[in-house]
PDB file of C-alpha atoms in Angstrom:
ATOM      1  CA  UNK A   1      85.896 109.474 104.199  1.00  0.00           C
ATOM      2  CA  UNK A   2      86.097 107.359 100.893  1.00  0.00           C
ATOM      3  CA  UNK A   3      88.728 105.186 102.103  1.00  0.00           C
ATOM      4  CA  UNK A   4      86.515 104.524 105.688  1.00  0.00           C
ATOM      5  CA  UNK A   5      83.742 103.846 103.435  1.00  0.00           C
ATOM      6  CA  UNK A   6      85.621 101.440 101.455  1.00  0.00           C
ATOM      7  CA  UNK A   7      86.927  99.568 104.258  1.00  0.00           C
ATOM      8  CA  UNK A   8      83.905  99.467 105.972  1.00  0.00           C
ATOM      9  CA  UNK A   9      82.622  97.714 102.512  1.00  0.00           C
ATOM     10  CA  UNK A  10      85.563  95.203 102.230  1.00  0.00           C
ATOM     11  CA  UNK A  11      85.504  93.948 106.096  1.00  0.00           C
ATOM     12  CA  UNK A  12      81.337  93.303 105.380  1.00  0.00           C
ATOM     13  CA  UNK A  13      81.991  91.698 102.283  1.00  0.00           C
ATOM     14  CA  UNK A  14      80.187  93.893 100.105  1.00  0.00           C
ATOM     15  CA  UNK A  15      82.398  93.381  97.082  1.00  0.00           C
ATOM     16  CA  UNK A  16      79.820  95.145  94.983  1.00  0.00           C
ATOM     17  CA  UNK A  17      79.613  98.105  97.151  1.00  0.00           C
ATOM     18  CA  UNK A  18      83.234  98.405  97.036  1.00  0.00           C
ATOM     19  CA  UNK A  19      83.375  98.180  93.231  1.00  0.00           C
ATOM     20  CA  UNK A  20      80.920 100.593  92.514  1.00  0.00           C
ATOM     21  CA  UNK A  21      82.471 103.153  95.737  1.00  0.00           C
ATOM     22  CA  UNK A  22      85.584 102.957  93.533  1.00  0.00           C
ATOM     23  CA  UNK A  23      84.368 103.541  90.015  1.00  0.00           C
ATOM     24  CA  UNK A  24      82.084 106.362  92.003  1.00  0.00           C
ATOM     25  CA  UNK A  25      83.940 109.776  89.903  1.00  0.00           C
ATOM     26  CA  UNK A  26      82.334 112.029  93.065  1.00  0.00           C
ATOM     27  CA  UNK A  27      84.579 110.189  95.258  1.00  0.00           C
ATOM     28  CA  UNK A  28      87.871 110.892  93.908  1.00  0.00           C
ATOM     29  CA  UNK A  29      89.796 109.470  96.962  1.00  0.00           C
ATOM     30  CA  UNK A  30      89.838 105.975  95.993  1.00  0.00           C
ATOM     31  CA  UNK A  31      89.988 104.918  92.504  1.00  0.00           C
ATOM     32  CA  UNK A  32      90.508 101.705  90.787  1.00  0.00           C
ATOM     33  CA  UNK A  33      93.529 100.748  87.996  1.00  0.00           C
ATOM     34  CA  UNK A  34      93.359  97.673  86.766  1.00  0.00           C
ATOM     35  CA  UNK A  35      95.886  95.665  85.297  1.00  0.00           C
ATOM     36  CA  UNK A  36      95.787  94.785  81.388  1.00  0.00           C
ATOM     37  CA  UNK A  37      95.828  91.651  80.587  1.00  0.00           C
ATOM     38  CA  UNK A  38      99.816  90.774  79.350  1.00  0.00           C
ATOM     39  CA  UNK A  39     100.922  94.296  79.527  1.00  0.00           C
ATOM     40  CA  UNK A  40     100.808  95.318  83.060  1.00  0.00           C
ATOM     41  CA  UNK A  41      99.647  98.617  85.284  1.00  0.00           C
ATOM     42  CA  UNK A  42      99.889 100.626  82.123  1.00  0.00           C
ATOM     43  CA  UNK A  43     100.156 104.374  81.596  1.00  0.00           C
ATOM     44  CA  UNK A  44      97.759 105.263  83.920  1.00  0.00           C
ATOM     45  CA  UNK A  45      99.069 103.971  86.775  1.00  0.00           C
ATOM     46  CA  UNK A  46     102.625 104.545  86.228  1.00  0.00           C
ATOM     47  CA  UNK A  47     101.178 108.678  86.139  1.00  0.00           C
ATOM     48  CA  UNK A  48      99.521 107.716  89.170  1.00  0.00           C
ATOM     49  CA  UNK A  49     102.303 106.350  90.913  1.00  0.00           C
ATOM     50  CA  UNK A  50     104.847 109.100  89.821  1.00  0.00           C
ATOM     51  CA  UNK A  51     102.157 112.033  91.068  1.00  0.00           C
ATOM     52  CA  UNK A  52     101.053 110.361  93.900  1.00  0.00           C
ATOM     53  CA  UNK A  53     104.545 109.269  95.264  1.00  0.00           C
ATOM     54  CA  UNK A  54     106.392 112.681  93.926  1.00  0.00           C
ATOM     55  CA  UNK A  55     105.982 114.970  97.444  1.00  0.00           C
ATOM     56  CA  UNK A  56     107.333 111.968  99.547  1.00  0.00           C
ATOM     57  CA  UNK A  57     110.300 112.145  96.813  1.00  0.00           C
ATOM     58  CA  UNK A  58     110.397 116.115  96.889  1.00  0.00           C
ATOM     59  CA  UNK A  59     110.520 115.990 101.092  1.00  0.00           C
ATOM     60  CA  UNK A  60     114.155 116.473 102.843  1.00  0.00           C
ATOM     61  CA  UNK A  61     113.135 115.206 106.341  1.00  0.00           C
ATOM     62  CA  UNK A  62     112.124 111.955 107.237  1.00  0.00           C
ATOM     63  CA  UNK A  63     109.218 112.813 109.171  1.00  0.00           C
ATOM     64  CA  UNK A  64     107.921 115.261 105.945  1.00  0.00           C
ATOM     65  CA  UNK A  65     108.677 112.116 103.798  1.00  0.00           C
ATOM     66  CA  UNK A  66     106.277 109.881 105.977  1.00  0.00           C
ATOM     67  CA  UNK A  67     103.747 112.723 105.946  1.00  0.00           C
ATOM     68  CA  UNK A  68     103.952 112.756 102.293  1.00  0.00           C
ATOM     69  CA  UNK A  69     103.556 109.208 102.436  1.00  0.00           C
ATOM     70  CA  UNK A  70     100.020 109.060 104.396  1.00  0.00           C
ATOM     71  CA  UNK A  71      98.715 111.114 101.656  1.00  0.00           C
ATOM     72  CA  UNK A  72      98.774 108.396  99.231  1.00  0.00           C
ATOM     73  CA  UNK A  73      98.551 104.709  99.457  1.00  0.00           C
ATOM     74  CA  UNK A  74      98.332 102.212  96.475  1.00  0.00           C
ATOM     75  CA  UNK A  75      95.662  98.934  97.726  1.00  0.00           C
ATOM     76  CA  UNK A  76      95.898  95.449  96.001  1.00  0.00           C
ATOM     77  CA  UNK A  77      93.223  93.148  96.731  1.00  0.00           C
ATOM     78  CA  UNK A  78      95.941  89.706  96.624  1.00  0.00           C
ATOM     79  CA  UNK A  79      99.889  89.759  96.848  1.00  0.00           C
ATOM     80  CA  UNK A  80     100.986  87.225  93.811  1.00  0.00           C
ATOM     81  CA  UNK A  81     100.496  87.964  90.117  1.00  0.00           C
ATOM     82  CA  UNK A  82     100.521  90.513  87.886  1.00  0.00           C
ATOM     83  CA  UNK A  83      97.912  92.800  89.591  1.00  0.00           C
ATOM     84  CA  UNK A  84      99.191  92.065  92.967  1.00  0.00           C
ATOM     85  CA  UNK A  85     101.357  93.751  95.955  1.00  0.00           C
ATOM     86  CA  UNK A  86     104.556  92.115  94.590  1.00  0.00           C
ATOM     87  CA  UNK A  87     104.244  93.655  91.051  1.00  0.00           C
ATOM     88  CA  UNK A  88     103.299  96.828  92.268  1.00  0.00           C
ATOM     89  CA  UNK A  89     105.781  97.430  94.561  1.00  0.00           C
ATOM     90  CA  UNK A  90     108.398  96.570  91.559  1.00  0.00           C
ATOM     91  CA  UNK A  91     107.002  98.651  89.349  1.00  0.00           C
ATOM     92  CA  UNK A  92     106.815 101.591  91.940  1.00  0.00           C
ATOM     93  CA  UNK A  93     110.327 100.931  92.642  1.00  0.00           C
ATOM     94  CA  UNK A  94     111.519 101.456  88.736  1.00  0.00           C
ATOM     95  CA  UNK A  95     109.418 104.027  88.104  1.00  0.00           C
ATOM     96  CA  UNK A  96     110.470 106.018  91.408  1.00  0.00           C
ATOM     97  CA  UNK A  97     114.065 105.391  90.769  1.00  0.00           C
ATOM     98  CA  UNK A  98     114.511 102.694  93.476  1.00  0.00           C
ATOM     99  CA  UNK A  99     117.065  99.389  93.227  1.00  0.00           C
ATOM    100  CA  UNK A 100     114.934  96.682  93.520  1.00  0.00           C
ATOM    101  CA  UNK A 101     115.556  94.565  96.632  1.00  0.00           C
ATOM    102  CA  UNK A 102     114.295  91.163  98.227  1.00  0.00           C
ATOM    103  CA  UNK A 103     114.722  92.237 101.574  1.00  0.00           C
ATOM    104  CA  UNK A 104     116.055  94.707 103.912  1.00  0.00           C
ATOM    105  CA  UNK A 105     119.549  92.938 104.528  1.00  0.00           C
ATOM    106  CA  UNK A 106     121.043  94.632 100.967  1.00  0.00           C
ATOM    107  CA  UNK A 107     122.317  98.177 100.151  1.00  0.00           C
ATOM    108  CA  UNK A 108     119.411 100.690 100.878  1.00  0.00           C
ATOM    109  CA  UNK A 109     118.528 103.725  99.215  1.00  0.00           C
ATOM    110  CA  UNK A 110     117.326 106.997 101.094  1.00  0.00           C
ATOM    111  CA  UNK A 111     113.625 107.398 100.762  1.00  0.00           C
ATOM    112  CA  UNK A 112     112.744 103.949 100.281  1.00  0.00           C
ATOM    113  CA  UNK A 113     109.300 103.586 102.412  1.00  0.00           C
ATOM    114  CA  UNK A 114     109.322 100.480 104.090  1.00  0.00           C
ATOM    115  CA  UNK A 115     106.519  98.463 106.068  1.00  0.00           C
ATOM    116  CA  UNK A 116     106.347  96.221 108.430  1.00  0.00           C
ATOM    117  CA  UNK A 117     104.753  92.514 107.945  1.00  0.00           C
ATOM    118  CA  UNK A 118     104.782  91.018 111.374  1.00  0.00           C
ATOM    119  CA  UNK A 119     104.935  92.612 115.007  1.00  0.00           C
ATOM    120  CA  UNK A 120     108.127  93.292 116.835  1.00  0.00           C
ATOM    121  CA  UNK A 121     107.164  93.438 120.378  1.00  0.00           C
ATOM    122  CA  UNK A 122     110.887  94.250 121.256  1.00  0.00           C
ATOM    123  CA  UNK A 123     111.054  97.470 118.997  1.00  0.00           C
ATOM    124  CA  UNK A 124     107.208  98.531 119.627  1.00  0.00           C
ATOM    125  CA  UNK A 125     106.722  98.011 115.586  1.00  0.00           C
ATOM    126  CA  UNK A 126     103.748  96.414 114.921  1.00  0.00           C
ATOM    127  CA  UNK A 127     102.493  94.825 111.132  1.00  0.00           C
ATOM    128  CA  UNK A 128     101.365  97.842 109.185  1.00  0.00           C
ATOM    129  CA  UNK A 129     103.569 100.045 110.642  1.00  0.00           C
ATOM    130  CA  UNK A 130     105.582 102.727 108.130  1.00  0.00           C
ATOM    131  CA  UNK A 131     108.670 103.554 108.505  1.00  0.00           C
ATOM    132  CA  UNK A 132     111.573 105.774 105.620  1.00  0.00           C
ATOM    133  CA  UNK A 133     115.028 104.760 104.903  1.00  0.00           C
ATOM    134  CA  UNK A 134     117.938 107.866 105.590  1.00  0.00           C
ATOM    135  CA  UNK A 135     120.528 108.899 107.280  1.00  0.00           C
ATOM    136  CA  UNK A 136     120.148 110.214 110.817  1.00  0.00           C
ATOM    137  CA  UNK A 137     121.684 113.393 110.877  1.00  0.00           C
ATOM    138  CA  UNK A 138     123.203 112.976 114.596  1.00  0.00           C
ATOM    139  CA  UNK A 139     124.545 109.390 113.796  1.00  0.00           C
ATOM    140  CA  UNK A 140     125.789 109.725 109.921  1.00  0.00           C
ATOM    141  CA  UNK A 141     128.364 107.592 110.232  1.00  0.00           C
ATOM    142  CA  UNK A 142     125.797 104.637 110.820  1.00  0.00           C
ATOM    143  CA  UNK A 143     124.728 104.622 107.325  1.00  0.00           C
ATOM    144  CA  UNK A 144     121.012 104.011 106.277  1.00  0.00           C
ATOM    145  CA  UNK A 145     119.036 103.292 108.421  1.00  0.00           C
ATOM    146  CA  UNK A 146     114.980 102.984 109.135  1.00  0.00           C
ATOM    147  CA  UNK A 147     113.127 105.816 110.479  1.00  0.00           C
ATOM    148  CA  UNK A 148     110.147 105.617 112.337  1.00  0.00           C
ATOM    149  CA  UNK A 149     107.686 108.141 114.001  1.00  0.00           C
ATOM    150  CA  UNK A 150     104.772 107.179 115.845  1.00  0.00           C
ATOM    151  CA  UNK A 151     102.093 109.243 117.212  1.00  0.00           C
ATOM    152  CA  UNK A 152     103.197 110.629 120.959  1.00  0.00           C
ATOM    153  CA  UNK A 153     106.870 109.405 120.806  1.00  0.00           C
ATOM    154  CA  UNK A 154     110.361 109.844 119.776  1.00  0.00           C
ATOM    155  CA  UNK A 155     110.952 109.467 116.286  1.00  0.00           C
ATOM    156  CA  UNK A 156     113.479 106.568 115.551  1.00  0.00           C
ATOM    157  CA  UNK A 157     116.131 105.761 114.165  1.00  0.00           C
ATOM    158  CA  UNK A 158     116.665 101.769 113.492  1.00  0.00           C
ATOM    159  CA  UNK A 159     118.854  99.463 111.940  1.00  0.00           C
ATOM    160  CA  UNK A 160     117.184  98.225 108.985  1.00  0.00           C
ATOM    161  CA  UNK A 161     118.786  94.741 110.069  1.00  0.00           C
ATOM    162  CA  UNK A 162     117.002  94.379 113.296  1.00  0.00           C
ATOM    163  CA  UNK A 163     113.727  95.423 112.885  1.00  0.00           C
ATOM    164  CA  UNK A 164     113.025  92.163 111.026  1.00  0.00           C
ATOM    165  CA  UNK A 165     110.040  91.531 109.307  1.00  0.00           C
ATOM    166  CA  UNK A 166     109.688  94.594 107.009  1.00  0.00           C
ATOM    167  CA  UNK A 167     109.433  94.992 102.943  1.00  0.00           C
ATOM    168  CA  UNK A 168     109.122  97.952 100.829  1.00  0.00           C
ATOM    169  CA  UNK A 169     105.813  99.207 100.811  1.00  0.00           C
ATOM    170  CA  UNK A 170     104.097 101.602  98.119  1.00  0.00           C
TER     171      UNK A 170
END
């Protein structure tokens, strides 16, 4: 796939390669949106966001939500600044209707996708891994909390609080 080729690309260090794979219109997998200078993602990404991120929105279950989710993936190349993680996960939030929030400790909204940043041996999350904030229909009464669902197990249903190192992740 596009993406496999573009990792492939970035783990070699063949920035180049990876450039031109992403400007490559026959490979409409992986694209690149780059920030203007002063004003931001602009209007292309904000319509790329709000397609790409609508049938995670438009899903009712969890696990259809996370589905949704492993459609589409937005890739920074740094965290800080104004083309980075950080400002693209704020500017996902507003456009998707999300409260912005720090971390996981404050009032959640359903549907909030949320990743995790470091392993939690305890839990059997591990960095990378995607999880959805809802309600569990058995346990409403519990609030929000973070749903998981890994390949050949139990889906989960976890306190936001103790799952730890996690941030919202478009």
């Amino acid at each position: 796939s596009a993406i496999e080729d573009l990792i492939q690309r970035i783990n070699t260090g063949d920035a180049e390669g990876a450039l031109a794979l992403l400007d490559d219109e026959t490979r409409p997998e992986v694209r690149r949106v780059a920030p203007t200078p002063g004003r931001g993602w602009g209007k292309a990404l904000e319509e790329t966001i709000a397609d790409g991120y609508r049938a995670s929105r438009e899903e009712t279950s969890p696990s259809g939500q996370l589905e949704a989710l492993d459609r589409f993936r937005s890739l920074c190349a740094h965290r800080p600044g104004p083309g980075g993680v950080d400002a693209l996960n704020a500017q996902a939030e507003c456009l998707l209707g999300f409260d912005p929030v720090e971390d996981l400790s404050g009032v959640l909204q359903a549907g909030r996708p949320i990743g995790m940043t470091r392993n939690n041996y305890e839990l059997d999350l591990y960095n990378g891994d995607v999880g959805i904030i809802g309600v569990d229909p058995e346990s409403p009464e519990r609030g929000h909390r973070a749903f998981f669902q890994s390949p050949g197990e139990e889906p989960r249903w976890l306190s936001p609080l103790s799952i730890g190192a996690a941030e919202t992740v478009f």
